[in-house]
Coordinates of C-alpha atoms and ligand atoms in Angstrom, one line a residue:
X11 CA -21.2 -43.2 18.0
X12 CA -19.8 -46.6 19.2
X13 CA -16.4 -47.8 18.9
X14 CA -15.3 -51.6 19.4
X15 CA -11.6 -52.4 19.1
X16 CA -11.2 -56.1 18.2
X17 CA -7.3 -56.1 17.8
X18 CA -5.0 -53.5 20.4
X19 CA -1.6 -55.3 19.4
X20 CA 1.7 -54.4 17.4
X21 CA 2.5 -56.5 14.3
X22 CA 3.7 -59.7 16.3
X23 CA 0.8 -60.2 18.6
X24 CA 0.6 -60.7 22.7
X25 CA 1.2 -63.0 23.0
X26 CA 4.0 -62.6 19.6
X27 CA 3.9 -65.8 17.5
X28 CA 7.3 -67.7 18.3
X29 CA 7.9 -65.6 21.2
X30 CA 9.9 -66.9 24.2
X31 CA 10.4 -63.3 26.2
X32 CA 9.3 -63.2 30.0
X33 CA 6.2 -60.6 28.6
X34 CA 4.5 -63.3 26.4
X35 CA 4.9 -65.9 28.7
X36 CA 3.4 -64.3 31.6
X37 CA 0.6 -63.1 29.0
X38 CA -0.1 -66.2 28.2
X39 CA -0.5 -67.7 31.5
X40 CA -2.8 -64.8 32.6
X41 CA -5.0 -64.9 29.7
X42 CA -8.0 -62.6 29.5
X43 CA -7.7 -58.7 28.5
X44 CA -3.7 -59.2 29.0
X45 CA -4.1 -61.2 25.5
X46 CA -4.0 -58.7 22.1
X47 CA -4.6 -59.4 18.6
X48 CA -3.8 -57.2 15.3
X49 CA -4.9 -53.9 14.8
X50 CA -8.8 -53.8 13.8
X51 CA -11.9 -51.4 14.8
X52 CA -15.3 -51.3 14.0
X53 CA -17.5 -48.0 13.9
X54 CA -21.3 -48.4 14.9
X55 CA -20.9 -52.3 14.2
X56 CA -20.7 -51.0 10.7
X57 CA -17.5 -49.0 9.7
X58 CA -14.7 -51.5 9.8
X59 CA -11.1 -49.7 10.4
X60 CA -8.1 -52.4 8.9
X61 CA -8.2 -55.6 7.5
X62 CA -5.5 -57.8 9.0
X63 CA -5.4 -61.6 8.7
X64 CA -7.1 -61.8 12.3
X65 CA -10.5 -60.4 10.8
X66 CA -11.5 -63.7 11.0
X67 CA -10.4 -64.6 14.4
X68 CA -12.4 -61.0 15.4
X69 CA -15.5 -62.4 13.5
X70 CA -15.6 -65.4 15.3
X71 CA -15.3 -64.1 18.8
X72 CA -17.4 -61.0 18.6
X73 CA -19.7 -61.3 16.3
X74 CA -18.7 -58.6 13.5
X75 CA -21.2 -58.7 11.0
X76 CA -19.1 -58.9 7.7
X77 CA -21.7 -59.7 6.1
X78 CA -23.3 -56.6 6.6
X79 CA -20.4 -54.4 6.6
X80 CA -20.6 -52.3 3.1
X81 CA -17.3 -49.6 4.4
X82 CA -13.8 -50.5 5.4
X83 CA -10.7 -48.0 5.8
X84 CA -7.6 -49.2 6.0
X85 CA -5.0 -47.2 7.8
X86 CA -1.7 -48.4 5.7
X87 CA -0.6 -51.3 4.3
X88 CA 1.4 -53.3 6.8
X89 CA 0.4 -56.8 7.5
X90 CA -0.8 -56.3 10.9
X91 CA -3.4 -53.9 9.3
X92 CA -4.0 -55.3 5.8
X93 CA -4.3 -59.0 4.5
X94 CA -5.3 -58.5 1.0
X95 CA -5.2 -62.5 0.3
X96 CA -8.3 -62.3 1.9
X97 CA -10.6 -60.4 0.3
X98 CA -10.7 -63.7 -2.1
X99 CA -13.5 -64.9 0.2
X100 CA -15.8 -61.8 -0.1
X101 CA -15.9 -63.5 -3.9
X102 CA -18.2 -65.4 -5.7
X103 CA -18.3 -69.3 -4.5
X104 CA -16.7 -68.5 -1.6
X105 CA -19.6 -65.9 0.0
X106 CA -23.1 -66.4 -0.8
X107 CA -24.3 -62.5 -0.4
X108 CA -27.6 -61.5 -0.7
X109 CA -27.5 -57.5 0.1
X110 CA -25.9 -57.3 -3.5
X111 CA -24.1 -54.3 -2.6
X112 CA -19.8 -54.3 -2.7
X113 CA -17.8 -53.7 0.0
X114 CA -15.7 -51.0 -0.6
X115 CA -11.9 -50.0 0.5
X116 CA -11.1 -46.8 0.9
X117 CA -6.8 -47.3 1.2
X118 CA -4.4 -44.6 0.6
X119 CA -1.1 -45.4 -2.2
X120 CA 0.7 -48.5 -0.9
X121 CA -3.1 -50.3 0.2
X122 CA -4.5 -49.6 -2.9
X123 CA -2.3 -51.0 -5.0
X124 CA -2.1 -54.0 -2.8
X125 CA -5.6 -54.3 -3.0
X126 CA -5.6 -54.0 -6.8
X127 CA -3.3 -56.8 -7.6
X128 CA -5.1 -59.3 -5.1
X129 CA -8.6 -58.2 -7.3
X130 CA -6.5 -58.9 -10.4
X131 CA -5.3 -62.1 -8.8
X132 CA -8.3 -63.5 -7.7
X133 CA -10.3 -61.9 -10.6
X134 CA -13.2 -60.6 -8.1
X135 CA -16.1 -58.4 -9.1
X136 CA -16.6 -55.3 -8.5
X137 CA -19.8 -56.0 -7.6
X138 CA -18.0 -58.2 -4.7
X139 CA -15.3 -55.9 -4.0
X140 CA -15.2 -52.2 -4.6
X141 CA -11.7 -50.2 -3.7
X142 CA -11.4 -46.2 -3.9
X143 CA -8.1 -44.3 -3.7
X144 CA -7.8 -42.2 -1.0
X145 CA -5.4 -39.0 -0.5
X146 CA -4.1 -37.2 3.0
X147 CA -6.2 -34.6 4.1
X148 CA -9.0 -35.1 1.0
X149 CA -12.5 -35.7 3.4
X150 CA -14.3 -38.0 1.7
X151 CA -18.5 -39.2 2.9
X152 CA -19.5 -42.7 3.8
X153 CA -21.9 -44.9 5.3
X154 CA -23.2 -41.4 6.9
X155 CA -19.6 -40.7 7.7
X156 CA -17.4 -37.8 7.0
X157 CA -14.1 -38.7 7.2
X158 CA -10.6 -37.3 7.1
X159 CA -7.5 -38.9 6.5
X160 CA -4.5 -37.2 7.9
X161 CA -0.6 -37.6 6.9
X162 CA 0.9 -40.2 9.8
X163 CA 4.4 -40.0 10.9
X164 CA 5.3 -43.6 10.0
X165 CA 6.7 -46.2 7.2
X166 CA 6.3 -44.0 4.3
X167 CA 5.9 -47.1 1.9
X168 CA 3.2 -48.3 3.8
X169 CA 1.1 -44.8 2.9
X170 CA 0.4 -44.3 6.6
X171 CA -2.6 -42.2 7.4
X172 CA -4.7 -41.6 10.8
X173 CA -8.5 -41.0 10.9
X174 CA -10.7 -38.6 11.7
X175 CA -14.1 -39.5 11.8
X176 CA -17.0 -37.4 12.0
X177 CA -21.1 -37.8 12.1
X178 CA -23.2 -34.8 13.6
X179 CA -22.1 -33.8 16.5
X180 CA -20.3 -36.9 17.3
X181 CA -16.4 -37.6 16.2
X182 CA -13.6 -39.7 16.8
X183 CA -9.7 -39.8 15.9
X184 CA -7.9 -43.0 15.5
X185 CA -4.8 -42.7 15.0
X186 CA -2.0 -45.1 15.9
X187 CA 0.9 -46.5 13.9
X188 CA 2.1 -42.7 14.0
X189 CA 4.6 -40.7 16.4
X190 CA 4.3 -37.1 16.8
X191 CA 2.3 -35.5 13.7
X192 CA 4.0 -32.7 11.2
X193 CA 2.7 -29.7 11.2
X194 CA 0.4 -29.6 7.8
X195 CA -1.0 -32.7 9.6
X196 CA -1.4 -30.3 13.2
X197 CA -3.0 -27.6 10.7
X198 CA -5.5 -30.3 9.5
X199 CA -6.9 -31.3 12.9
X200 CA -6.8 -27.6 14.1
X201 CA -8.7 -26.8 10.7
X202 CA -11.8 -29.5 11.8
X203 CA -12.9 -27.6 14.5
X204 CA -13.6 -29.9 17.5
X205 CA -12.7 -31.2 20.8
X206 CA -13.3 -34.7 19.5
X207 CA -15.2 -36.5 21.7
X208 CA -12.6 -39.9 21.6
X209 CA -8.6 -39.9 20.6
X210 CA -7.3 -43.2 20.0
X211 CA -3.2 -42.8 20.2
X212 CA -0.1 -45.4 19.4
X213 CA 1.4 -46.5 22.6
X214 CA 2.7 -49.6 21.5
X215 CA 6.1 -49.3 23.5
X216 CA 4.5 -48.3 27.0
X217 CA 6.6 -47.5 29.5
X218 CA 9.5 -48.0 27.4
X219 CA 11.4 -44.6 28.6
X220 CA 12.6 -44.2 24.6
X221 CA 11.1 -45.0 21.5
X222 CA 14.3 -46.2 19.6
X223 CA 12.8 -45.3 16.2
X224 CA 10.1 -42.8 14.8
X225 CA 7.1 -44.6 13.7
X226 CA 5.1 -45.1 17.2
X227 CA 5.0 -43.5 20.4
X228 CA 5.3 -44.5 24.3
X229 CA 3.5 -43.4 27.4
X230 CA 5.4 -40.4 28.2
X231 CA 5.0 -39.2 24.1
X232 CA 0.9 -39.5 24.7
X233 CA 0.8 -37.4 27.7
X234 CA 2.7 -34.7 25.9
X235 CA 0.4 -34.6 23.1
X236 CA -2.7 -35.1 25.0
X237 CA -1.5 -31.6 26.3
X238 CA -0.6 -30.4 23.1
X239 CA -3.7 -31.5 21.5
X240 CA -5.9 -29.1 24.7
X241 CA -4.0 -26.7 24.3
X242 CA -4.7 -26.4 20.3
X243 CA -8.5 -27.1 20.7
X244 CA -8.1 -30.3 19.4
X245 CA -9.6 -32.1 22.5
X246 CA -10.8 -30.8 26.0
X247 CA -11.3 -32.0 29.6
X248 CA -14.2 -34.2 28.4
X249 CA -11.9 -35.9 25.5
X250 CA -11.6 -39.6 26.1
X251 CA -7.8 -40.4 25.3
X252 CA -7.1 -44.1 24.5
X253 CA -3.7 -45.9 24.2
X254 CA -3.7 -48.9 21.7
X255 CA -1.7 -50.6 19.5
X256 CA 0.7 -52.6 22.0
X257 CA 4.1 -54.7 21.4
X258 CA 5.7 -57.3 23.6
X259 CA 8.7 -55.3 23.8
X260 CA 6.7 -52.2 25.3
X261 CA 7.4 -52.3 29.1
X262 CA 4.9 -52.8 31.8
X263 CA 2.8 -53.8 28.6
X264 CA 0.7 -56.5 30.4
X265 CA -3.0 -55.0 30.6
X266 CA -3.2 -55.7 34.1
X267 CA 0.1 -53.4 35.2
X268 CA -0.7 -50.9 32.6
X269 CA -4.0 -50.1 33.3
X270 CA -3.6 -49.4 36.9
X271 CA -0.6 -47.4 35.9
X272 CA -2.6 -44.8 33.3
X273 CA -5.8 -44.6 34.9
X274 CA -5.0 -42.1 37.6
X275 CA -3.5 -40.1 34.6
X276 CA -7.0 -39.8 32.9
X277 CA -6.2 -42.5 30.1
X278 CA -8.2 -45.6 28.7
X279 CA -6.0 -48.8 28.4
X280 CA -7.6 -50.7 24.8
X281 CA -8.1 -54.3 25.0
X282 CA -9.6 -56.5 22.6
X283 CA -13.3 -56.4 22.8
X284 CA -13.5 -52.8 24.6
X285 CA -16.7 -51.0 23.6
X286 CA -16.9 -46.6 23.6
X287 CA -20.1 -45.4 23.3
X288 CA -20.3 -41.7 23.9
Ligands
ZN21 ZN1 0.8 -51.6 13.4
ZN22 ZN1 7.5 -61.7 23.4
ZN23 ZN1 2.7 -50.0 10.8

């Protein structure tokens, strides 16, 4: 199993659009992995995880095949996750597709219905565009996938759910735009059996000693659970723990400082364009 993260940042960016702080400024004078755009992954270059408006910017630079993509699930409906306007351009006289087959969202509540209206708006086929309804902690199968979305702690509006993805041996949990899980959503993972091989976590405040809100997580908050999660079975020794999802106001948030900071610890640092192949 392969993943590529194509977007590591927070709603706003980093650089943010219009902002002035000390972070984004130094960000963009260093450039390279210290630069972040919105939320996106792809699975074996053909699961896509979110849909935010910089799909296309992701397409351009690394050469997602969209076209071929039949499978995307989106995590909640935010913005920085899911740009419905665009799904206009998977339609007819604005694609030429010749596989025939729809791509198909899988979105819980809040993305559905988004979803829905910009079909209705746009009038698009279902033979363009396919969307099914998911529900927390009802596995459903595709693309040779099983997965499992699990309750998030986050903007209940938004339908927040994590993933966990599964094929053979091989699995994966994504999950960010969560903090600490409940427990039906602790009985879930413990119920699936696995150290998963990879576990993608929110850290989108960093070294930010307190998260002033529930809805994402810092450093300190991913350590914990990284413990928690061994302790329950949930990952081992061999688990690869990832931090992603990163905001401007996080601190020591530049790629550069961070990295150096968690990688004595035993964690990954995301970037855009950072490949896992396990
Ligand atoms: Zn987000
Ligand atoms: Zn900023
Ligand atoms: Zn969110």
């Amino acid at each position: 199993m392969k993943i590529q993260y194509l977007g590591t940042a927070a709603a706003e960016g980093i650089p943010a659009i219009f902002c002035e702080c000390e972070t984004c400024k130094r960000t963009k004078l260093l450039g390279g992995k210290n630069i972040r755009t919105r939320s996106q992954a792809v699975i074996d270059d053909r699961l896509l995880i979110d849909f935010p408006a910089d799909t296309y910017a992701h397409y351009l630079k690394w050469n997602i095949p969209l076209d071929k993509i039949k499978a995307c699930i989106i995590t909640h409906s935010h913005s920085d996750h899911l740009y419905p306007a665009e799904i206009q351009m998977r339609s007819a006289g604005f694609a030429h597709i010749n596989s025939g087959k729809p791509l198909t969202f899988y979105a819980a509540e809040s993305g559905y219905n988004m979803l829905a209206d910009a079909v209705k708006k746009y009038n698009i086929s279902e033979n363009d565009i396919n969307l099914k309804l998911i529900k927390p902690f009802e596995s459903f199968e595709t693309e040779g996938y099983v997965i499992t979305p699990i309750k998030a702690t986050h903007d209940e509006k938004s339908s927040p759910v994590i993933y966990a993805i599964e094929k053979d041996e091989k699995s994966l949990l994504y999950a960010n735009d969560t903090s600490e899980l409940c427990e039906e959503s602790m009985a879930c993972l413990k119920a699936l059996e696995r150290p998963f091989n990879v576990i993608s976590l929110d850290c989108t405040e960093a070294n930010r000693p307190i998260v002033p809100y529930i809805g994402h997580l810092n450093f300190n908050k991913c350590a914990a659970i990284r413990d928690e999660f061994i302790k329950d079975g949930i990952a081992n020794d061999k688990t690869i723990f990832v931090l992603n999802h990163f905001s401007h106001n996080g601190i020591n948030v530049i790629y550069d400082e961070f990295e150096k900071i968690v990688r004595d610890k035993g964690f990954v640092t995301s970037y855009d364009g950072l490949i896992i192949e396990y």
